[in-house]
Amino acid sequence: MYKNKKGTWCSDFIMDGVRFQKRYPNSTEAEALKLEKEWKEAIRKGVWETDVSSARGGMKLSEALDFLHDRYWQYLDDTTHYRVCLNRVIKAIGDKEVSELTTADLYELKDKMLNKGVNGKIYSPHSFNASLVALGTALRMLEGLEVVKFKSKPNFKGLQVRQVVTKRPALRDDELLSTKEFLYNRAKKSKALSSVELYELFIVLSNLGLRPAEYFAIELGDISFEYDTITISKAIKTHKGAGTIIGAPKNGHSRTLPCGESVMEVFRNIRHRLEIARSISKVEALKLLRGIKGNDVLKMTYYWVSQGAYDNCKDLPLDKCPITHLNHDTANRMWWAVRKHLGYLGTSNTHGLYVLRHTVASRLVKLKGFNAYKLMAFMGYSDIKSSLHYIHLNVDDIRDGVGISI
């Protein structure tokens, strides 16, 4: 007995080698359990006629996908990952019966996704590996639940494709200074809140190396103004068709980072704006705006409040207020102006917002004594292999003993 994503209680069990499924709309858990018990009694007495097509092993890949999603995957932060990966598999090799899958089907999947193409599309090694892992996970779960019994269990060993890891792009010192100046002048000229917030995002990300998704989830309470630190414990999970969800960071663990003066200045300015926005109404802000002279920063704060930019914080405690209105779409769209300013044109996204994270990591490993393990803790990596992408030992590093100690 389980509850699907629509809140309906469902039965899914096997009896005498036959799989039985049934839903109980508008029933409580107790009522559904009672009905399931009566149904099982009817099956044992032979009152219920079984359908031969529902025998164990008759489940198709699409049915397996729905079954596992309703039972388990709908409760994950990323509710679409397994669905997307298994749909790729179905497009490539067809909606086959799970019990009849063989190793040959896996090689067919590899050949079509990487060489022949699926509906004219050639997939990357990363996409193929993700689909292969998702399929393997699904098959292990189905076998463990005794929902399917394989005629010839497929062997996944050695099928994953080796991915060539290219050098992570990073901004040079002169490019960082040029970007800072460009964004500052743009914010000063336009006086739009989004431009000011993009400048603030740049200062924080270029100093702390946060993932953009982590920055968008920061609340004022995550910042310690007493100790000049910030705790990263959340991240925005944006999935197509599922809206915006706040979940754990990518590695599943929180971390606390020290903040320099430039970062703390940004956070103090944000706190000042939020305190003003929560203390006055839009009408009061408009009156203060008309009466103030000089002090452009305060003037623009009153203007933004009068336009309702901070209405979402009115009913929230101060420590629960988000520090930015930006999200993935708006920030990435505005970042294109920076790429154009630096001369990184074209459709490649190698110098998107994430380049700031790569820049911080590349700069940190050059510090004496800052090895791969420290980088892993600072950046929030779950695997030291991610840190090793930024480690480039030279003769001086080895001579001075600065290199990683592995």
GROMACS .gro file of C-alpha atoms in nm:
model
  406
    1MET     CA    1   0.000   0.000   0.000
    2TYR     CA    2   0.134   0.343  -0.094
    3LYS     CA    3   0.011   0.694  -0.173
    4ASN     CA    4   0.076   0.832  -0.522
    5LYS     CA    5   0.160   1.194  -0.609
    6LYS     CA    6  -0.212   1.280  -0.636
    7GLY     CA    7  -0.271   1.163  -0.280
    8THR     CA    8  -0.459   0.847  -0.378
    9TRP     CA    9  -0.391   0.523  -0.188
   10CYS     CA   10  -0.286   0.237  -0.418
   11SER     CA   11  -0.228  -0.137  -0.396
   12ASP     CA   12   0.060  -0.302  -0.580
   13PHE     CA   13   0.144  -0.660  -0.486
   14ILE     CA   14   0.225  -1.000  -0.632
   15MET     CA   15   0.035  -1.318  -0.554
   16ASP     CA   16   0.115  -1.656  -0.708
   17GLY     CA   17   0.340  -1.495  -0.968
   18VAL     CA   18   0.075  -1.244  -1.077
   19ARG     CA   19   0.100  -0.870  -1.020
   20PHE     CA   20  -0.210  -0.687  -0.895
   21GLN     CA   21  -0.262  -0.310  -0.900
   22LYS     CA   22  -0.557  -0.105  -0.783
   23ARG     CA   23  -0.635   0.252  -0.677
   24TYR     CA   24  -0.877   0.365  -0.407
   25PRO     CA   25  -0.996   0.720  -0.491
   26ASN     CA   26  -1.143   0.926  -0.206
   27SER     CA   27  -1.049   0.659   0.052
   28THR     CA   28  -0.858   0.706   0.375
   29GLU     CA   29  -0.560   0.482   0.452
   30ALA     CA   30  -0.768   0.266   0.686
   31GLU     CA   31  -1.045   0.225   0.427
   32ALA     CA   32  -0.793   0.144   0.154
   33LEU     CA   33  -0.623  -0.119   0.371
   34LYS     CA   34  -0.960  -0.279   0.444
   35LEU     CA   35  -1.051  -0.287   0.074
   36GLU     CA   36  -0.711  -0.434  -0.014
   37LYS     CA   37  -0.756  -0.707   0.247
   38GLU     CA   38  -1.098  -0.797   0.106
   39TRP     CA   39  -0.954  -0.799  -0.246
   40LYS     CA   40  -0.675  -1.039  -0.146
   41GLU     CA   41  -0.929  -1.272   0.019
   42ALA     CA   42  -1.135  -1.271  -0.302
   43ILE     CA   43  -0.825  -1.359  -0.506
   44ARG     CA   44  -0.738  -1.650  -0.274
   45LYS     CA   45  -1.092  -1.788  -0.300
   46GLY     CA   46  -1.078  -1.766  -0.678
   47VAL     CA   47  -1.357  -1.510  -0.696
   48TRP     CA   48  -1.132  -1.260  -0.873
   49GLU     CA   49  -1.035  -1.335  -1.235
   50THR     CA   50  -0.671  -1.256  -1.301
   51ASP     CA   51  -0.545  -1.107  -1.624
   52VAL     CA   52  -0.269  -1.314  -1.782
   53SER     CA   53  -0.103  -0.998  -1.919
   54SER     CA   54  -0.042  -0.880  -1.564
   55ALA     CA   55   0.178  -1.177  -1.477
   56ARG     CA   56   0.513  -1.097  -1.321
   57GLY     CA   57   0.761  -0.993  -1.590
   58GLY     CA   58   0.498  -0.828  -1.811
   59MET     CA   59   0.583  -0.476  -1.694
   60LYS     CA   60   0.705  -0.243  -1.967
   61LEU     CA   61   0.967   0.030  -1.917
   62SER     CA   62   0.705   0.306  -1.922
   63GLU     CA   63   0.498   0.120  -1.660
   64ALA     CA   64   0.810   0.069  -1.448
   65LEU     CA   65   0.881   0.441  -1.470
   66ASP     CA   66   0.532   0.531  -1.346
   67PHE     CA   67   0.547   0.264  -1.076
   68LEU     CA   68   0.879   0.384  -0.930
   69HIS     CA   69   0.787   0.751  -0.963
   70ASP     CA   70   0.460   0.703  -0.773
   71ARG     CA   71   0.628   0.500  -0.501
   72TYR     CA   72   0.965   0.670  -0.455
   73TRP     CA   73   1.094   0.927  -0.701
   74GLN     CA   74   0.816   1.184  -0.655
   75TYR     CA   75   0.956   1.251  -0.306
   76LEU     CA   76   1.306   1.345  -0.429
   77ASP     CA   77   1.423   1.707  -0.461
   78ASP     CA   78   1.484   1.647  -0.832
   79THR     CA   79   1.158   1.482  -0.933
   80THR     CA   80   1.234   1.479  -1.306
   81HIS     CA   81   1.588   1.336  -1.331
   82TYR     CA   82   1.492   0.967  -1.345
   83ARG     CA   83   1.191   1.036  -1.566
   84VAL     CA   84   1.402   1.229  -1.819
   85CYS     CA   85   1.677   0.964  -1.823
   86LEU     CA   86   1.441   0.667  -1.860
   87ASN     CA   87   1.241   0.845  -2.130
   88ARG     CA   88   1.566   0.874  -2.325
   89VAL     CA   89   1.611   0.498  -2.289
   90ILE     CA   90   1.256   0.432  -2.412
   91LYS     CA   91   1.307   0.660  -2.713
   92ALA     CA   92   1.632   0.481  -2.800
   93ILE     CA   93   1.541   0.112  -2.763
   94GLY     CA   94   1.162   0.118  -2.742
   95ASP     CA   95   0.916   0.047  -2.462
   96LYS     CA   96   1.034  -0.308  -2.399
   97GLU     CA   97   0.930  -0.548  -2.126
   98VAL     CA   98   1.163  -0.505  -1.832
   99SER     CA   99   1.209  -0.879  -1.773
  100GLU     CA  100   1.326  -0.927  -2.133
  101LEU     CA  101   1.600  -0.665  -2.124
  102THR     CA  102   1.946  -0.806  -2.201
  103THR     CA  103   2.303  -0.682  -2.225
  104ALA     CA  104   2.253  -0.653  -2.601
  105ASP     CA  105   1.984  -0.390  -2.537
  106LEU     CA  106   2.233  -0.189  -2.335
  107TYR     CA  107   2.484  -0.194  -2.620
  108GLU     CA  108   2.206  -0.090  -2.857
  109LEU     CA  109   2.127   0.200  -2.622
  110LYS     CA  110   2.493   0.305  -2.622
  111ASP     CA  111   2.524   0.282  -3.001
  112LYS     CA  112   2.210   0.486  -3.068
  113MET     CA  113   2.269   0.759  -2.809
  114LEU     CA  114   2.636   0.814  -2.894
  115ASN     CA  115   2.668   0.716  -3.262
  116LYS     CA  116   2.349   0.668  -3.467
  117GLY     CA  117   2.137   0.920  -3.280
  118VAL     CA  118   1.787   0.913  -3.132
  119ASN     CA  119   1.536   1.098  -3.350
  120GLY     CA  120   1.831   1.272  -3.513
  121LYS     CA  121   1.997   1.372  -3.187
  122ILE     CA  122   2.341   1.256  -3.070
  123TYR     CA  123   2.373   1.262  -2.691
  124SER     CA  124   2.681   1.356  -2.489
  125PRO     CA  125   2.874   1.094  -2.288
  126HIS     CA  126   2.744   1.260  -1.972
  127SER     CA  127   2.380   1.216  -2.081
  128PHE     CA  128   2.440   0.853  -2.178
  129ASN     CA  129   2.609   0.773  -1.846
  130ALA     CA  130   2.325   0.939  -1.654
  131SER     CA  131   2.065   0.737  -1.848
  132LEU     CA  132   2.259   0.415  -1.793
  133VAL     CA  133   2.287   0.475  -1.419
  134ALA     CA  134   1.916   0.563  -1.395
  135LEU     CA  135   1.820   0.244  -1.581
  136GLY     CA  136   2.047   0.033  -1.359
  137THR     CA  137   1.898   0.189  -1.046
  138ALA     CA  138   1.545   0.124  -1.169
  139LEU     CA  139   1.617  -0.241  -1.253
  140ARG     CA  140   1.778  -0.306  -0.913
  141MET     CA  141   1.479  -0.153  -0.734
  142LEU     CA  142   1.228  -0.354  -0.937
  143GLU     CA  143   1.420  -0.677  -0.879
  144GLY     CA  144   1.453  -0.606  -0.507
  145LEU     CA  145   1.079  -0.549  -0.480
  146GLU     CA  146   1.023  -0.875  -0.672
  147VAL     CA  147   0.813  -0.691  -0.926
  148VAL     CA  148   1.011  -0.839  -1.217
  149LYS     CA  149   1.218  -1.150  -1.270
  150PHE     CA  150   1.480  -1.131  -1.544
  151LYS     CA  151   1.515  -1.403  -1.804
  152SER     CA  152   1.872  -1.292  -1.874
  153LYS     CA  153   1.984  -1.019  -1.637
  154PRO     CA  154   2.163  -0.737  -1.824
  155ASN     CA  155   2.527  -0.672  -1.734
  156PHE     CA  156   2.614  -0.302  -1.695
  157LYS     CA  157   2.985  -0.358  -1.630
  158GLY     CA  158   3.220  -0.157  -1.853
  159LEU     CA  159   2.943   0.021  -2.043
  160GLN     CA  160   2.991   0.373  -1.907
  161VAL     CA  161   3.178   0.610  -2.136
  162ARG     CA  162   3.490   0.786  -2.020
  163GLN     CA  163   3.432   1.161  -2.011
  164VAL     CA  164   3.714   1.392  -2.108
  165VAL     CA  165   3.741   1.661  -1.843
  166THR     CA  166   3.846   1.989  -2.001
  167LYS     CA  167   4.023   2.263  -1.812
  168ARG     CA  168   3.775   2.476  -1.619
  169PRO     CA  169   3.746   2.829  -1.760
  170ALA     CA  170   3.841   3.109  -1.523
  171LEU     CA  171   3.860   3.488  -1.546
  172ARG     CA  172   4.193   3.664  -1.532
  173ASP     CA  173   4.259   3.938  -1.275
  174ASP     CA  174   4.216   4.212  -1.533
  175GLU     CA  175   3.886   4.056  -1.648
  176LEU     CA  176   3.756   4.050  -1.290
  177LEU     CA  177   3.841   4.417  -1.242
  178SER     CA  178   3.686   4.506  -1.579
  179THR     CA  179   3.367   4.315  -1.494
  180LYS     CA  180   3.342   4.483  -1.154
  181GLU     CA  181   3.378   4.827  -1.307
  182PHE     CA  182   3.133   4.745  -1.587
  183LEU     CA  183   2.861   4.621  -1.350
  184TYR     CA  184   2.914   4.907  -1.105
  185ASN     CA  185   2.879   5.172  -1.376
  186ARG     CA  186   2.579   4.993  -1.525
  187ALA     CA  187   2.404   4.980  -1.185
  188LYS     CA  188   2.485   5.344  -1.114
  189LYS     CA  189   2.356   5.457  -1.453
  190SER     CA  190   2.036   5.250  -1.477
  191LYS     CA  191   1.950   5.260  -1.103
  192ALA     CA  192   1.736   4.950  -1.164
  193LEU     CA  193   1.718   4.713  -0.866
  194SER     CA  194   1.806   4.417  -1.089
  195SER     CA  195   2.128   4.586  -1.202
  196VAL     CA  196   2.227   4.667  -0.844
  197GLU     CA  197   2.153   4.307  -0.740
  198LEU     CA  198   2.359   4.168  -1.030
  199TYR     CA  199   2.656   4.377  -0.911
  200GLU     CA  200   2.604   4.242  -0.557
  201LEU     CA  201   2.582   3.886  -0.690
  202PHE     CA  202   2.913   3.936  -0.874
  203ILE     CA  203   3.089   4.063  -0.560
  204VAL     CA  204   2.969   3.768  -0.350
  205LEU     CA  205   3.026   3.495  -0.611
  206SER     CA  206   3.367   3.625  -0.716
  207ASN     CA  207   3.483   3.618  -0.353
  208LEU     CA  208   3.311   3.310  -0.209
  209GLY     CA  209   3.270   3.089  -0.518
  210LEU     CA  210   2.912   2.994  -0.435
  211ARG     CA  211   2.699   2.805  -0.679
  212PRO     CA  212   2.440   3.047  -0.826
  213ALA     CA  213   2.162   2.821  -0.693
  214GLU     CA  214   2.304   2.860  -0.342
  215TYR     CA  215   2.317   3.239  -0.371
  216PHE     CA  216   1.955   3.263  -0.484
  217ALA     CA  217   1.845   3.071  -0.172
  218ILE     CA  218   2.029   3.289   0.083
  219GLU     CA  219   1.818   3.455   0.351
  220LEU     CA  220   1.937   3.739   0.572
  221GLY     CA  221   1.943   3.504   0.872
  222ASP     CA  222   2.212   3.293   0.703
  223ILE     CA  223   2.457   3.582   0.746
  224SER     CA  224   2.636   3.646   1.076
  225PHE     CA  225   2.710   4.019   1.095
  226GLU     CA  226   2.884   3.962   1.429
  227TYR     CA  227   3.137   3.707   1.305
  228ASP     CA  228   3.145   3.806   0.933
  229THR     CA  229   3.046   3.460   0.814
  230ILE     CA  230   2.774   3.305   0.601
  231THR     CA  231   2.620   2.959   0.632
  232ILE     CA  232   2.523   2.784   0.309
  233SER     CA  233   2.254   2.527   0.389
  234LYS     CA  234   2.007   2.564   0.100
  235ALA     CA  235   1.994   2.582  -0.278
  236ILE     CA  236   1.728   2.658  -0.535
  237LYS     CA  237   1.613   2.349  -0.723
  238THR     CA  238   1.456   2.468  -1.047
  239HIS     CA  239   1.306   2.195  -1.263
  240LYS     CA  240   1.106   2.237  -1.578
  241GLY     CA  241   0.736   2.211  -1.507
  242ALA     CA  242   0.785   2.175  -1.131
  243GLY     CA  243   0.834   2.539  -1.034
  244THR     CA  244   1.099   2.648  -0.785
  245ILE     CA  245   1.188   2.424  -0.493
  246ILE     CA  246   1.433   2.498  -0.211
  247GLY     CA  247   1.639   2.198  -0.109
  248ALA     CA  248   1.980   2.106   0.027
  249PRO     CA  249   2.304   2.212  -0.146
  250LYS     CA  250   2.437   1.986  -0.419
  251ASN     CA  251   2.658   1.783  -0.183
  252GLY     CA  252   2.380   1.757   0.078
  253HIS     CA  253   2.583   1.931   0.352
  254SER     CA  254   2.590   2.284   0.490
  255ARG     CA  255   2.912   2.484   0.524
  256THR     CA  256   3.010   2.812   0.690
  257LEU     CA  257   3.243   3.049   0.506
  258PRO     CA  258   3.433   3.359   0.621
  259CYS     CA  259   3.343   3.681   0.439
  260GLY     CA  260   3.582   3.962   0.350
  261GLU     CA  261   3.505   4.331   0.391
  262SER     CA  262   3.377   4.379   0.034
  263VAL     CA  263   3.126   4.094   0.077
  264MET     CA  264   3.013   4.213   0.421
  265GLU     CA  265   2.963   4.565   0.281
  266VAL     CA  266   2.724   4.419   0.023
  267PHE     CA  267   2.536   4.227   0.293
  268ARG     CA  268   2.510   4.537   0.516
  269ASN     CA  269   2.364   4.737   0.226
  270ILE     CA  270   2.108   4.463   0.161
  271ARG     CA  271   2.014   4.450   0.531
  272HIS     CA  272   1.972   4.830   0.534
  273ARG     CA  273   1.735   4.817   0.235
  274LEU     CA  274   1.531   4.537   0.390
  275GLU     CA  275   1.500   4.721   0.723
  276ILE     CA  276   1.370   5.031   0.544
  277ALA     CA  277   1.135   4.828   0.323
  278ARG     CA  278   0.975   4.656   0.626
  279SER     CA  279   0.939   4.978   0.829
  280ILE     CA  280   0.746   5.195   0.581
  281SER     CA  281   0.456   5.156   0.340
  282LYS     CA  282   0.464   5.227  -0.032
  283VAL     CA  283   0.280   5.555   0.021
  284GLU     CA  284   0.524   5.666   0.292
  285ALA     CA  285   0.818   5.568   0.070
  286LEU     CA  286   0.678   5.783  -0.211
  287LYS     CA  287   0.646   6.085   0.022
  288LEU     CA  288   1.001   6.038   0.150
  289LEU     CA  289   1.126   6.004  -0.207
  290ARG     CA  290   0.977   6.340  -0.305
  291GLY     CA  291   1.124   6.513  -0.001
  292ILE     CA  292   1.478   6.375  -0.003
  293LYS     CA  293   1.770   6.559  -0.160
  294GLY     CA  294   2.108   6.405  -0.234
  295ASN     CA  295   2.187   6.057  -0.096
  296ASP     CA  296   2.121   5.860  -0.414
  297VAL     CA  297   2.135   5.526  -0.233
  298LEU     CA  298   1.855   5.615   0.008
  299LYS     CA  299   1.657   5.780  -0.270
  300MET     CA  300   1.667   5.465  -0.485
  301THR     CA  301   1.570   5.250  -0.185
  302TYR     CA  302   1.259   5.463  -0.131
  303TYR     CA  303   1.181   5.439  -0.502
  304TRP     CA  304   1.209   5.059  -0.506
  305VAL     CA  305   0.990   5.030  -0.196
  306SER     CA  306   0.729   5.265  -0.346
  307GLN     CA  307   0.717   5.043  -0.656
  308GLY     CA  308   0.643   4.733  -0.445
  309ALA     CA  309   0.978   4.562  -0.503
  310TYR     CA  310   0.991   4.445  -0.140
  311ASP     CA  311   0.626   4.354  -0.087
  312ASN     CA  312   0.726   3.988  -0.053
  313CYS     CA  313   0.917   4.072   0.269
  314LYS     CA  314   0.645   4.264   0.448
  315ASP     CA  315   0.499   3.962   0.627
  316LEU     CA  316   0.829   3.779   0.682
  317PRO     CA  317   1.064   3.802   0.981
  318LEU     CA  318   1.375   3.999   0.887
  319ASP     CA  319   1.601   3.693   0.907
  320LYS     CA  320   1.375   3.506   0.662
  321CYS     CA  321   1.388   3.772   0.390
  322PRO     CA  322   1.571   3.665   0.071
  323ILE     CA  323   1.869   3.885  -0.013
  324THR     CA  324   1.794   3.906  -0.386
  325HIS     CA  325   1.507   3.910  -0.635
  326LEU     CA  326   1.722   3.750  -0.904
  327ASN     CA  327   1.675   3.392  -1.018
  328HIS     CA  328   1.847   3.162  -1.266
  329ASP     CA  329   1.669   3.305  -1.571
  330THR     CA  330   1.704   3.677  -1.498
  331ALA     CA  331   2.064   3.654  -1.375
  332ASN     CA  332   2.182   3.444  -1.670
  333ARG     CA  333   2.000   3.669  -1.916
  334MET     CA  334   2.164   3.981  -1.769
  335TRP     CA  335   2.506   3.810  -1.757
  336TRP     CA  336   2.513   3.801  -2.137
  337ALA     CA  337   2.600   4.172  -2.130
  338VAL     CA  338   2.910   4.085  -1.924
  339ARG     CA  339   3.013   3.814  -2.169
  340LYS     CA  340   2.975   4.059  -2.455
  341HIS     CA  341   3.178   4.318  -2.262
  342LEU     CA  342   3.461   4.066  -2.209
  343GLY     CA  343   3.446   3.943  -2.569
  344TYR     CA  344   3.315   3.591  -2.500
  345LEU     CA  345   3.053   3.570  -2.771
  346GLY     CA  346   2.877   3.274  -2.929
  347THR     CA  347   2.634   3.017  -2.797
  348SER     CA  348   2.886   2.838  -2.572
  349ASN     CA  349   2.807   2.884  -2.204
  350THR     CA  350   3.163   2.828  -2.079
  351HIS     CA  351   3.176   3.183  -1.943
  352GLY     CA  352   2.834   3.192  -1.781
  353LEU     CA  353   2.777   3.273  -1.415
  354TYR     CA  354   2.950   2.951  -1.311
  355VAL     CA  355   3.282   3.091  -1.436
  356LEU     CA  356   3.300   3.292  -1.112
  357ARG     CA  357   3.297   2.971  -0.909
  358HIS     CA  358   3.572   2.822  -1.127
  359THR     CA  359   3.772   3.144  -1.091
  360VAL     CA  360   3.760   3.132  -0.710
  361ALA     CA  361   3.862   2.764  -0.706
  362SER     CA  362   4.152   2.828  -0.943
  363ARG     CA  363   4.276   3.119  -0.731
  364LEU     CA  364   4.246   2.929  -0.402
  365VAL     CA  365   4.466   2.638  -0.509
  366LYS     CA  366   4.746   2.885  -0.580
  367LEU     CA  367   4.755   2.986  -0.214
  368LYS     CA  368   5.033   2.821  -0.016
  369GLY     CA  369   4.899   2.532   0.188
  370PHE     CA  370   4.552   2.539   0.030
  371ASN     CA  371   4.534   2.176  -0.087
  372ALA     CA  372   4.261   1.972  -0.253
  373TYR     CA  373   4.096   1.873   0.077
  374LYS     CA  374   4.062   2.233   0.192
  375LEU     CA  375   3.926   2.329  -0.148
  376MET     CA  376   3.667   2.051  -0.126
  377ALA     CA  377   3.545   2.183   0.212
  378PHE     CA  378   3.540   2.548   0.102
  379MET     CA  379   3.361   2.494  -0.230
  380GLY     CA  380   3.118   2.232  -0.101
  381TYR     CA  381   3.228   1.944  -0.323
  382SER     CA  382   3.108   1.593  -0.241
  383ASP     CA  383   3.403   1.426  -0.413
  384ILE     CA  384   3.770   1.520  -0.404
  385LYS     CA  385   3.788   1.449  -0.777
  386SER     CA  386   3.611   1.780  -0.835
  387SER     CA  387   3.892   1.958  -0.649
  388LEU     CA  388   4.158   1.784  -0.855
  389HIS     CA  389   4.030   1.954  -1.172
  390TYR     CA  390   4.186   2.276  -1.042
  391ILE     CA  391   4.514   2.132  -0.914
  392HIS     CA  392   4.804   2.189  -1.153
  393LEU     CA  393   5.138   2.105  -0.988
  394ASN     CA  394   5.455   2.264  -1.112
  395VAL     CA  395   5.818   2.221  -1.011
  396ASP     CA  396   5.803   2.499  -0.750
  397ASP     CA  397   5.493   2.347  -0.590
  398ILE     CA  398   5.667   2.010  -0.552
  399ARG     CA  399   5.988   2.168  -0.427
  400ASP     CA  400   5.805   2.379  -0.166
  401GLY     CA  401   5.573   2.098  -0.065
  402VAL     CA  402   5.269   2.306  -0.154
  403GLY     CA  403   5.115   2.039  -0.373
  404ILE     CA  404   4.832   1.817  -0.265
  405SER     CA  405   4.919   1.547  -0.016
  406ILE     CA  406   4.767   1.234  -0.161
   0.00000   0.00000   0.00000
